[in-house]
Short mmCIF file of C-alpha atoms in Angstrom, two decimals:
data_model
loop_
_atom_site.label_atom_id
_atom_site.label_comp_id
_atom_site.label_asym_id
_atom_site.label_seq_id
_atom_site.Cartn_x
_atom_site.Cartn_y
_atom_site.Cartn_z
CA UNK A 1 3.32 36.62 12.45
CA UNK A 2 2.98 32.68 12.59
CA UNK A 3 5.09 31.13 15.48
CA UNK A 4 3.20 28.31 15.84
CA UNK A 5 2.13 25.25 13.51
CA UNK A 6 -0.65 23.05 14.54
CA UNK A 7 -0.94 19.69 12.37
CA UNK A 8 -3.55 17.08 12.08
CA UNK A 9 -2.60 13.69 12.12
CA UNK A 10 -4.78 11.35 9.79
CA UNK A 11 -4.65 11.70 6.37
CA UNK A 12 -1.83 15.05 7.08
CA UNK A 13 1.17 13.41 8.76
CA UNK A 14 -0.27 10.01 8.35
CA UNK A 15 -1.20 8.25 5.92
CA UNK A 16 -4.63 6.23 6.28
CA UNK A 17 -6.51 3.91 4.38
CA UNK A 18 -10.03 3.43 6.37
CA UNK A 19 -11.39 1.12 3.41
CA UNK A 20 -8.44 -1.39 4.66
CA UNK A 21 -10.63 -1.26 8.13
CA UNK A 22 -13.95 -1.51 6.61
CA UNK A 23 -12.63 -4.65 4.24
CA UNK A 24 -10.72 -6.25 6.89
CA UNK A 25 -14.26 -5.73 9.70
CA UNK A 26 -16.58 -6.68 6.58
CA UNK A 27 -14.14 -10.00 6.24
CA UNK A 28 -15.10 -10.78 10.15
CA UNK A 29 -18.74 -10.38 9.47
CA UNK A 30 -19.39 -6.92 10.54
CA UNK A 31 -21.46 -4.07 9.22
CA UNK A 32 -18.71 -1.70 9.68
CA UNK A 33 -19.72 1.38 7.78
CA UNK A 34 -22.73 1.64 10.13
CA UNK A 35 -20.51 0.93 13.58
CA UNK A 36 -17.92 4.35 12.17
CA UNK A 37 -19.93 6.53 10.63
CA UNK A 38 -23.00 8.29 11.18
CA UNK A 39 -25.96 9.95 8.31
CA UNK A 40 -27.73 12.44 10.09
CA UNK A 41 -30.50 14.37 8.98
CA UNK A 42 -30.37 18.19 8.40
CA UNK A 43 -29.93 20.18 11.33
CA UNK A 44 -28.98 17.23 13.60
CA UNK A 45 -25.90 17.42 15.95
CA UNK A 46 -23.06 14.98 14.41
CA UNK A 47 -20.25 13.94 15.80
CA UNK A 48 -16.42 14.54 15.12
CA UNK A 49 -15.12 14.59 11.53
CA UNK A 50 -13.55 11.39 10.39
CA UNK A 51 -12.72 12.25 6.83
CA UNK A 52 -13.82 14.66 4.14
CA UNK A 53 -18.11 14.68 4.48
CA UNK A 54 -18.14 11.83 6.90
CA UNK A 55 -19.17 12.37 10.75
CA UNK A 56 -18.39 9.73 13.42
CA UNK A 57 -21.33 7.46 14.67
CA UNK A 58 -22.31 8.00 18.12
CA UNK A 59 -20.07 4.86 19.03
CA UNK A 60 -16.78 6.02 17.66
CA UNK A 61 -17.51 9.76 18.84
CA UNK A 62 -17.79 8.45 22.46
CA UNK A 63 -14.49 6.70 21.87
CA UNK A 64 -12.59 9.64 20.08
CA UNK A 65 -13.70 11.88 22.83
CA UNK A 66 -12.49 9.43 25.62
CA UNK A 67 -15.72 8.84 27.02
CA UNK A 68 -15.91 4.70 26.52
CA UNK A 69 -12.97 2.50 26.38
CA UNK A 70 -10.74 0.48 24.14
CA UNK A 71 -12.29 -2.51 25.57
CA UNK A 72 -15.80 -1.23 25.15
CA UNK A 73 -15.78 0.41 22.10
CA UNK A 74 -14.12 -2.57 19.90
CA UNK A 75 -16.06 -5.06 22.25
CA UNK A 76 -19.19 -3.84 20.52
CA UNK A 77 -17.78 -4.65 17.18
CA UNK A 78 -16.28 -7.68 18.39
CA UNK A 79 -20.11 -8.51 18.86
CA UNK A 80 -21.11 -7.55 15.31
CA UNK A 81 -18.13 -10.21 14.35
CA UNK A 82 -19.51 -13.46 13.04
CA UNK A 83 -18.91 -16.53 15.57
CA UNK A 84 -15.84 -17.48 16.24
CA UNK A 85 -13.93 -13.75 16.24
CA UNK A 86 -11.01 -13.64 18.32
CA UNK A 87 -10.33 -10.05 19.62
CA UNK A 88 -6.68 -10.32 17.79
CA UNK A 89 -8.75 -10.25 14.35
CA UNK A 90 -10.70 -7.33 15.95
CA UNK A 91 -7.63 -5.05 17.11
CA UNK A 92 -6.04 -6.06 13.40
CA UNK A 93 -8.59 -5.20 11.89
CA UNK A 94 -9.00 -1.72 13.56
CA UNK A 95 -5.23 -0.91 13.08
CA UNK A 96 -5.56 -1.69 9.76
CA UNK A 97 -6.79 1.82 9.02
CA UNK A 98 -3.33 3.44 10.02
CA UNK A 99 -0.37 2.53 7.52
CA UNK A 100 2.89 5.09 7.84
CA UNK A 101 4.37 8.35 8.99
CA UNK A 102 6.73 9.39 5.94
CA UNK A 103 10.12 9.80 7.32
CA UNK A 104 10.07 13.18 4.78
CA UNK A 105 7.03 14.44 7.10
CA UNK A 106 9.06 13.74 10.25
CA UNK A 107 12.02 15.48 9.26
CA UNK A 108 9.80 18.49 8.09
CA UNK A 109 8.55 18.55 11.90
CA UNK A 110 12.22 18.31 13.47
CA UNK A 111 13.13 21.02 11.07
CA UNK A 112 10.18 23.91 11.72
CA UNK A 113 11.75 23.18 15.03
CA UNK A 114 14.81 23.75 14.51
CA UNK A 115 13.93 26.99 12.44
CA UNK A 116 11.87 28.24 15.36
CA UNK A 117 8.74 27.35 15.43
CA UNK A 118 6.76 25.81 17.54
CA UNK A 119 4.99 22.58 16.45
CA UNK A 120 1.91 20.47 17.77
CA UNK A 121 -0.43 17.75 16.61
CA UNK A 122 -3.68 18.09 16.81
CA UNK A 123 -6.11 15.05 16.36
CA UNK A 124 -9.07 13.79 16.35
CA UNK A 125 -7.64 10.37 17.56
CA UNK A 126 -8.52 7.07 19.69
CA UNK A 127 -6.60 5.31 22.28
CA UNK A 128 -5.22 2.15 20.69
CA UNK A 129 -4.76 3.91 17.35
CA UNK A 130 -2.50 5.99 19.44
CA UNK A 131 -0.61 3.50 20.91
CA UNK A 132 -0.06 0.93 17.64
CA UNK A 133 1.14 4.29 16.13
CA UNK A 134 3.20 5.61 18.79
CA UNK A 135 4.84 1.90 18.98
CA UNK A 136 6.03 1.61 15.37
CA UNK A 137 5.79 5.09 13.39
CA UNK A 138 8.05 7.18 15.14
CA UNK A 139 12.00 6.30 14.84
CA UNK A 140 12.32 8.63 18.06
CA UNK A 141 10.41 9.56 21.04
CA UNK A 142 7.64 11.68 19.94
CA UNK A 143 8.90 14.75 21.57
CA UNK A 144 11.13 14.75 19.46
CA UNK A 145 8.79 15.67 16.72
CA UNK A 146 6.32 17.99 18.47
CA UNK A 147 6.22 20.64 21.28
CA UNK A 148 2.98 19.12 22.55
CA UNK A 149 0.58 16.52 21.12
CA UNK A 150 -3.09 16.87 21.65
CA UNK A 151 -5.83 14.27 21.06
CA UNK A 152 -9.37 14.26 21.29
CA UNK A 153 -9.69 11.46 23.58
CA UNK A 154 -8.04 13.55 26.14
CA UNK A 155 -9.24 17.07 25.06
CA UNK A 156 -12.76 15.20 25.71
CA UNK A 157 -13.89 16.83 22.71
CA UNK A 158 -13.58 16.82 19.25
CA UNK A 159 -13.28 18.85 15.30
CA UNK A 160 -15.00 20.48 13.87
CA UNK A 161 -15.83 21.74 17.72
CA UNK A 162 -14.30 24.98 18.25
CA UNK A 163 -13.99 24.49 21.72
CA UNK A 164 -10.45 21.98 20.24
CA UNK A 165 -8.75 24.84 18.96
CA UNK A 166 -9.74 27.04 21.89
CA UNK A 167 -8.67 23.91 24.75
CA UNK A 168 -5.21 24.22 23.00
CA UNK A 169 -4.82 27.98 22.17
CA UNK A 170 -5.57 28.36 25.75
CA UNK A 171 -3.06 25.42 27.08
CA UNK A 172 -0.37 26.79 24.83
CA UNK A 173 -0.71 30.18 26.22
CA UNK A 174 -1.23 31.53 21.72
CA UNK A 175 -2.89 34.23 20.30
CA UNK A 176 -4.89 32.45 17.21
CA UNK A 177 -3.34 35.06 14.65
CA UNK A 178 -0.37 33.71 15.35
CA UNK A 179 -0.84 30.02 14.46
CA UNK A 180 -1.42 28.19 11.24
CA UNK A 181 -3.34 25.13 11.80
CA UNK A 182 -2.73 22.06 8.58
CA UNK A 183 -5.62 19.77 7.99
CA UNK A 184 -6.87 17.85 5.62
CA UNK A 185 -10.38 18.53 5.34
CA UNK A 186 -12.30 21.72 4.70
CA UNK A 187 -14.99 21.66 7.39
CA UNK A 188 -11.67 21.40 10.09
CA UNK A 189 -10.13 24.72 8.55
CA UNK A 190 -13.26 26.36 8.02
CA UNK A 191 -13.49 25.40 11.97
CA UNK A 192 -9.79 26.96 12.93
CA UNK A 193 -10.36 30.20 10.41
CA UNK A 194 -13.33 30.84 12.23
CA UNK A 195 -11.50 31.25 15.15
CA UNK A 196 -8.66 32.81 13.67
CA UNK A 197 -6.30 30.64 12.87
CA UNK A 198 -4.43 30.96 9.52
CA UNK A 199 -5.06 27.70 7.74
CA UNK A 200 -3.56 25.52 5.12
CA UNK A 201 -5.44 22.43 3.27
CA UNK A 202 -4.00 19.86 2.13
CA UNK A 203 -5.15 16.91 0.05
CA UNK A 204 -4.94 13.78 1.59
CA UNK A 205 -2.66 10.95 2.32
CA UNK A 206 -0.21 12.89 -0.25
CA UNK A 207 3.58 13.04 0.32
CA UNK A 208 3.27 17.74 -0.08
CA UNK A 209 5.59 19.56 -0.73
CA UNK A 210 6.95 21.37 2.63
CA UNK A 211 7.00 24.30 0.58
CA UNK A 212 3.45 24.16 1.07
CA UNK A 213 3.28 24.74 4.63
CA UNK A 214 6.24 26.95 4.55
CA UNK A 215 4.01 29.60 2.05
CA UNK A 216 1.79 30.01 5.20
CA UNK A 217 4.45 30.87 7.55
CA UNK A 218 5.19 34.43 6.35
#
């Protein structure tokens, strides 16, 4: 029986537009694409999932994971920036990739609450993304949405990794059976279902129906 409901926060609870950080980077004279994302070759280790079929670059995965800083991971793009870059245009530019929580998604949380459930995020998630979010998206203290957040730049590790799902199971004191884990992106549930988590896809930056989740919870 699900008790628990782990959600993902890009592209699930929040909406995200990474082309407005690539545009907004490309603007400032960087080669962004090539800073965020890496193309590996078959059979070579990749880091954390950023979207659907797209792997972090080396760069980003060390920040994700908490391994570099704020400072030193956007001080390398700030680099790539044509002359003349303040590091204002840099941290716009970054935050431009994060847009809005729906209020209908935080009301869904603060009701599978009150119905019972426990409910945590799980993400694959940076520092100042964090904090620009947790500033401006969230009408009330964040507890009051989740039973416990979890991020990989504190986990030290991130998705697809199984060793996420098994940091949390473990922290939460869960059996996997009894959790249904919501992402957005196949290789992520394939990830959690391989574990045994009950898992739920959905598509995208799209306002779901709660009914959705709720099909998963029997």
């Amino acid at each position: 029986m699900v008790r628990t409901v782990i959600f993902d926060l890009g592209g699930v609870l929040l909406d995200i537009d990474m082309q407005r950080c690539v545009d907004a980077f490309d603007a400032l004279g960087l080669d962004t694409m090539a800073w965020l994302t890496s193309s590996p070759k078959e059979g070579e280790e990749v880091g954390g999932t950023l979207a659907e079929g797209m792997a972090a670059s080396k760069v980003m995965d060390l920040y994700q994971t908490g391994k570099i800083t704020t400072q030193e991971f956007l001080g390398e793009a700030w680099r790539g920036c044509k002359a003349g870059t303040t590091w204002e245009q840099v941290l716009a530019a970054w935050n431009a990739w994060v847009i809005r929580i729906p209020q209908k998604k935080l009301d869904m949380l603060k009701r599978l609450r009150r119905d019972g459930y426990k409910v945590y995020m799980l993400s694959n998630t940076n520092e100042e993304h964090w904090r620009f979010m947790e500033e401006g998206f969230f009408p009330e203290p964040v507890e009051s949405y989740f039973d416990g957040i979890y991020m990989s730049q504190v986990l030290g590790v991130a998705k697809p990794d199984p060793n996420v799902w098994l940091k949390v199971l473990e922290d939460i004191g869960e059996k996997a059976k009894n959790c249904l884990y919501v992402d957005d992106t196949v290789v992520n549930c394939e990830a959690a279902a391989r574990l045994g988590l009950k898992t739920c896809k959905v598509e995208p930056n799209t306002m779901w129906d709660e009914e959705i989740i709720r099909m998963h919870l029997d």
